[in-house]
PDB file of C-alpha atoms in Angstrom:
ATOM      1  CA  MET A   1     136.346  86.407  93.481  1.00 63.00           C
ATOM      2  CA  LYS A   2     133.859  84.551  91.270  1.00 64.00           C
ATOM      3  CA  LYS A   3     133.974  81.550  93.602  1.00 64.00           C
ATOM      4  CA  THR A   4     133.262  83.763  96.609  1.00 64.00           C
ATOM      5  CA  ILE A   5     130.242  85.369  94.930  1.00 64.00           C
ATOM      6  CA  LEU A   6     128.985  81.984  93.725  1.00 56.00           C
ATOM      7  CA  LEU A   7     129.338  80.460  97.207  1.00 53.00           C
ATOM      8  CA  PHE A   8     127.608  83.484  98.733  1.00 58.00           C
ATOM      9  CA  LEU A   9     124.649  83.184  96.326  1.00 58.00           C
ATOM     10  CA  PHE A  10     124.508  79.418  96.874  1.00 57.00           C
ATOM     11  CA  GLY A  11     124.440  80.009 100.645  1.00 56.00           C
ATOM     12  CA  ILE A  12     121.559  82.450 100.290  1.00 55.00           C
ATOM     13  CA  ALA A  13     119.666  79.958  98.140  1.00 55.00           C
ATOM     14  CA  LEU A  14     120.138  77.226 100.761  1.00 51.00           C
ATOM     15  CA  THR A  15     118.900  79.411 103.595  1.00 53.00           C
ATOM     16  CA  ARG A  16     115.789  80.357 101.580  1.00 52.00           C
ATOM     17  CA  SER A  17     114.941  76.820 100.420  1.00 51.00           C
ATOM     18  CA  TYR A  18     113.212  75.543 103.547  1.00 52.00           C
ATOM     19  CA  GLY A  19     109.613  74.349 103.807  1.00 53.00           C
ATOM     20  CA  GLN A  20     106.734  76.100 105.451  1.00 56.00           C
ATOM     21  CA  THR A  21     107.529  77.077 109.023  1.00 63.00           C
ATOM     22  CA  THR A  22     105.100  77.427 111.903  1.00 73.00           C
ATOM     23  CA  GLU A  23     105.183  81.198 111.330  1.00 78.00           C
ATOM     24  CA  ASP A  24     104.136  80.665 107.708  1.00 79.00           C
ATOM     25  CA  GLN A  25     101.324  78.383 108.875  1.00 83.00           C
ATOM     26  CA  ALA A  26     100.192  81.057 111.337  1.00 87.00           C
ATOM     27  CA  ASN A  27     100.171  83.630 108.518  1.00 85.00           C
ATOM     28  CA  LEU A  28      98.132  81.258 106.336  1.00 85.00           C
ATOM     29  CA  GLU A  29      95.571  80.794 109.105  1.00 89.00           C
ATOM     30  CA  LYS A  30      95.472  84.570 109.634  1.00 91.00           C
ATOM     31  CA  TYR A  31      94.875  85.096 105.894  1.00 89.00           C
ATOM     32  CA  TRP A  32      91.904  82.725 105.810  1.00 91.00           C
ATOM     33  CA  LYS A  33      90.475  84.343 108.963  1.00 93.00           C
ATOM     34  CA  TYR A  34      90.642  87.824 107.397  1.00 91.00           C
ATOM     35  CA  ARG A  35      89.386  86.469 104.079  1.00 92.00           C
ATOM     36  CA  GLN A  36      86.326  85.029 105.810  1.00 92.00           C
ATOM     37  CA  GLN A  37      85.801  88.345 107.594  1.00 90.00           C
ATOM     38  CA  LEU A  38      85.888  90.116 104.206  1.00 89.00           C
ATOM     39  CA  ARG A  39      83.175  87.792 102.901  1.00 90.00           C
ATOM     40  CA  GLU A  40      80.979  88.117 105.979  1.00 88.00           C
ATOM     41  CA  ARG A  41      81.324  91.799 106.931  1.00 85.00           C
ATOM     42  CA  PHE A  42      82.503  93.810 103.921  1.00 86.00           C
ATOM     43  CA  LEU A  43      81.030  92.031 100.928  1.00 90.00           C
ATOM     44  CA  ARG A  44      77.868  90.407  99.674  1.00 90.00           C
ATOM     45  CA  ILE A  45      78.490  88.120  96.723  1.00 92.00           C
ATOM     46  CA  GLY A  46      75.846  88.240  94.016  1.00 92.00           C
ATOM     47  CA  THR A  47      74.556  89.953  90.880  1.00 91.00           C
ATOM     48  CA  ASP A  48      72.244  92.591  92.370  1.00 90.00           C
ATOM     49  CA  ALA A  49      73.111  96.292  92.667  1.00 84.00           C
ATOM     50  CA  GLY A  50      75.942  96.834  95.146  1.00 83.00           C
ATOM     51  CA  GLU A  51      76.795  93.156  95.418  1.00 88.00           C
ATOM     52  CA  SER A  52      80.313  91.786  94.820  1.00 90.00           C
ATOM     53  CA  ILE A  53      81.759  95.256  95.407  1.00 90.00           C
ATOM     54  CA  PRO A  54      83.871  95.391  98.594  1.00 89.00           C
ATOM     55  CA  MET A  55      82.897  97.999 101.145  1.00 86.00           C
ATOM     56  CA  SER A  56      85.583 100.565 102.012  1.00 80.00           C
ATOM     57  CA  CYS A  57      84.838 100.848 105.726  1.00 80.00           C
ATOM     58  CA  ILE A  58      82.282 100.456 108.499  1.00 82.00           C
ATOM     59  CA  ILE A  59      81.816 103.324 110.963  1.00 82.00           C
ATOM     60  CA  PRO A  60      80.190 101.856 114.101  1.00 84.00           C
ATOM     61  CA  GLY A  61      78.162 103.741 116.692  1.00 79.00           C
ATOM     62  CA  TYR A  62      76.484 106.258 114.380  1.00 76.00           C
ATOM     63  CA  LYS A  63      73.361 107.910 115.883  1.00 73.00           C
ATOM     64  CA  TYR A  64      70.365 107.736 113.538  1.00 72.00           C
ATOM     65  CA  GLY A  65      67.783 109.174 115.853  1.00 69.00           C
ATOM     66  CA  PRO A  66      66.796 109.301 119.504  1.00 75.00           C
ATOM     67  CA  GLY A  67      68.164 106.141 121.096  1.00 72.00           C
ATOM     68  CA  GLU A  68      68.973 104.491 117.765  1.00 74.00           C
ATOM     69  CA  THR A  69      72.548 103.648 116.908  1.00 78.00           C
ATOM     70  CA  GLY A  70      73.993 101.576 114.144  1.00 81.00           C
ATOM     71  CA  SER A  71      76.784 101.582 111.623  1.00 82.00           C
ATOM     72  CA  ILE A  72      77.469 103.556 108.479  1.00 81.00           C
ATOM     73  CA  LEU A  73      78.707 101.522 105.540  1.00 81.00           C
ATOM     74  CA  HIS A  74      80.953 103.280 103.008  1.00 78.00           C
ATOM     75  CA  TRP A  75      81.737 102.393  99.406  1.00 78.00           C
ATOM     76  CA  ARG A  76      84.126 105.234  98.633  1.00 71.00           C
ATOM     77  CA  ASP A  77      85.769 104.595  95.262  1.00 69.00           C
ATOM     78  CA  SER A  78      84.299 101.256  94.295  1.00 76.00           C
ATOM     79  CA  ASN A  79      86.534 100.777  91.279  1.00 82.00           C
ATOM     80  CA  ILE A  80      89.697 100.940  93.384  1.00 84.00           C
ATOM     81  CA  SER A  81      88.280  98.567  96.010  1.00 85.00           C
ATOM     82  CA  LEU A  82      87.132  96.230  93.278  1.00 88.00           C
ATOM     83  CA  GLY A  83      90.603  96.316  91.721  1.00 89.00           C
ATOM     84  CA  TYR A  84      92.178  95.292  95.032  1.00 89.00           C
ATOM     85  CA  TYR A  85      89.556  92.557  95.332  1.00 91.00           C
ATOM     86  CA  PHE A  86      90.577  91.247  91.884  1.00 92.00           C
ATOM     87  CA  VAL A  87      94.204  91.122  93.023  1.00 92.00           C
ATOM     88  CA  VAL A  88      93.226  89.112  96.115  1.00 92.00           C
ATOM     89  CA  LEU A  89      91.126  86.691  94.069  1.00 94.00           C
ATOM     90  CA  ALA A  90      93.735  86.238  91.341  1.00 93.00           C
ATOM     91  CA  THR A  91      96.493  85.602  93.877  1.00 91.00           C
ATOM     92  CA  GLU A  92      94.274  83.233  95.831  1.00 92.00           C
ATOM     93  CA  TYR A  93      93.389  81.342  92.651  1.00 94.00           C
ATOM     94  CA  GLU A  94      97.056  80.980  91.668  1.00 92.00           C
ATOM     95  CA  LEU A  95      98.109  79.763  95.113  1.00 89.00           C
ATOM     96  CA  LEU A  96      95.224  77.306  95.427  1.00 92.00           C
ATOM     97  CA  SER A  97      95.778  76.048  91.892  1.00 92.00           C
ATOM     98  CA  ASN A  98      99.515  75.501  92.466  1.00 90.00           C
ATOM     99  CA  ALA A  99      98.767  73.631  95.699  1.00 88.00           C
ATOM    100  CA  GLY A 100      96.226  71.374  93.963  1.00 92.00           C
ATOM    101  CA  GLU A 101      93.366  72.733  96.083  1.00 93.00           C
ATOM    102  CA  ASP A 102      89.769  73.368  94.982  1.00 95.00           C
ATOM    103  CA  THR A 103      89.443  76.714  93.169  1.00 95.00           C
ATOM    104  CA  GLU A 104      85.716  76.655  92.383  1.00 96.00           C
ATOM    105  CA  ALA A 105      84.674  79.120  95.129  1.00 94.00           C
ATOM    106  CA  THR A 106      87.395  81.569  94.085  1.00 95.00           C
ATOM    107  CA  LEU A 107      86.369  81.310  90.422  1.00 96.00           C
ATOM    108  CA  ASN A 108      82.727  81.947  91.375  1.00 95.00           C
ATOM    109  CA  GLU A 109      83.696  85.077  93.314  1.00 94.00           C
ATOM    110  CA  LEU A 110      85.827  86.223  90.393  1.00 95.00           C
ATOM    111  CA  TYR A 111      82.867  85.742  88.043  1.00 95.00           C
ATOM    112  CA  TYR A 112      80.596  87.831  90.280  1.00 95.00           C
ATOM    113  CA  ALA A 113      83.247  90.544  90.631  1.00 93.00           C
ATOM    114  CA  LEU A 114      83.548  90.725  86.835  1.00 93.00           C
ATOM    115  CA  SER A 115      79.755  90.921  86.660  1.00 93.00           C
ATOM    116  CA  ALA A 116      79.881  93.880  89.063  1.00 91.00           C
ATOM    117  CA  ILE A 117      82.312  95.699  86.743  1.00 89.00           C
ATOM    118  CA  ASN A 118      80.014  95.072  83.771  1.00 90.00           C
ATOM    119  CA  ARG A 119      76.975  96.163  85.781  1.00 88.00           C
ATOM    120  CA  MET A 120      78.644  99.429  86.822  1.00 86.00           C
ATOM    121  CA  ASP A 121      79.787 100.060  83.251  1.00 85.00           C
ATOM    122  CA  LEU A 122      76.298  99.557  81.816  1.00 86.00           C
ATOM    123  CA  ARG A 123      74.722 101.852  84.416  1.00 82.00           C
ATOM    124  CA  ALA A 124      77.402 104.496  83.862  1.00 80.00           C
ATOM    125  CA  GLU A 125      76.835 104.403  80.101  1.00 78.00           C
ATOM    126  CA  ALA A 126      73.094 104.915  80.558  1.00 79.00           C
ATOM    127  CA  TYR A 127      73.631 107.724  83.085  1.00 77.00           C
ATOM    128  CA  LEU A 128      76.275 109.555  81.039  1.00 79.00           C
ATOM    129  CA  SER A 129      74.344 109.284  77.776  1.00 82.00           C
ATOM    130  CA  GLN A 130      71.429 111.261  79.306  1.00 80.00           C
ATOM    131  CA  GLY A 131      73.704 114.227  79.087  1.00 62.00           C
TER     132      GLY A 131
END
């Protein structure tokens, strides 16, 4: 019985120990495409108010006035979006670091995201202390 279980586990390990497949490569390319879209459409990296905080959604086709249409940009619960953004950056840093790739851009984004948390905290303290 022990041999059967051991052989079964060994068989599973062998089937899972292959290199990156073309499907994995396609997923990697898809990740970097969506990551670039996040940077370009849903985020502005920087230290000013509202920067380095991911936007929750874009609602296109909103009518502002006669003949004027545009998009509404929403930052619903910024702390939750920012938390997800931290997870993305931390995972990206770990994967790039393990692969021996350059991590400087990811570290810069992480720095600005941490600055956004500090900025929101300082503004909240000032607002809440007015009482």
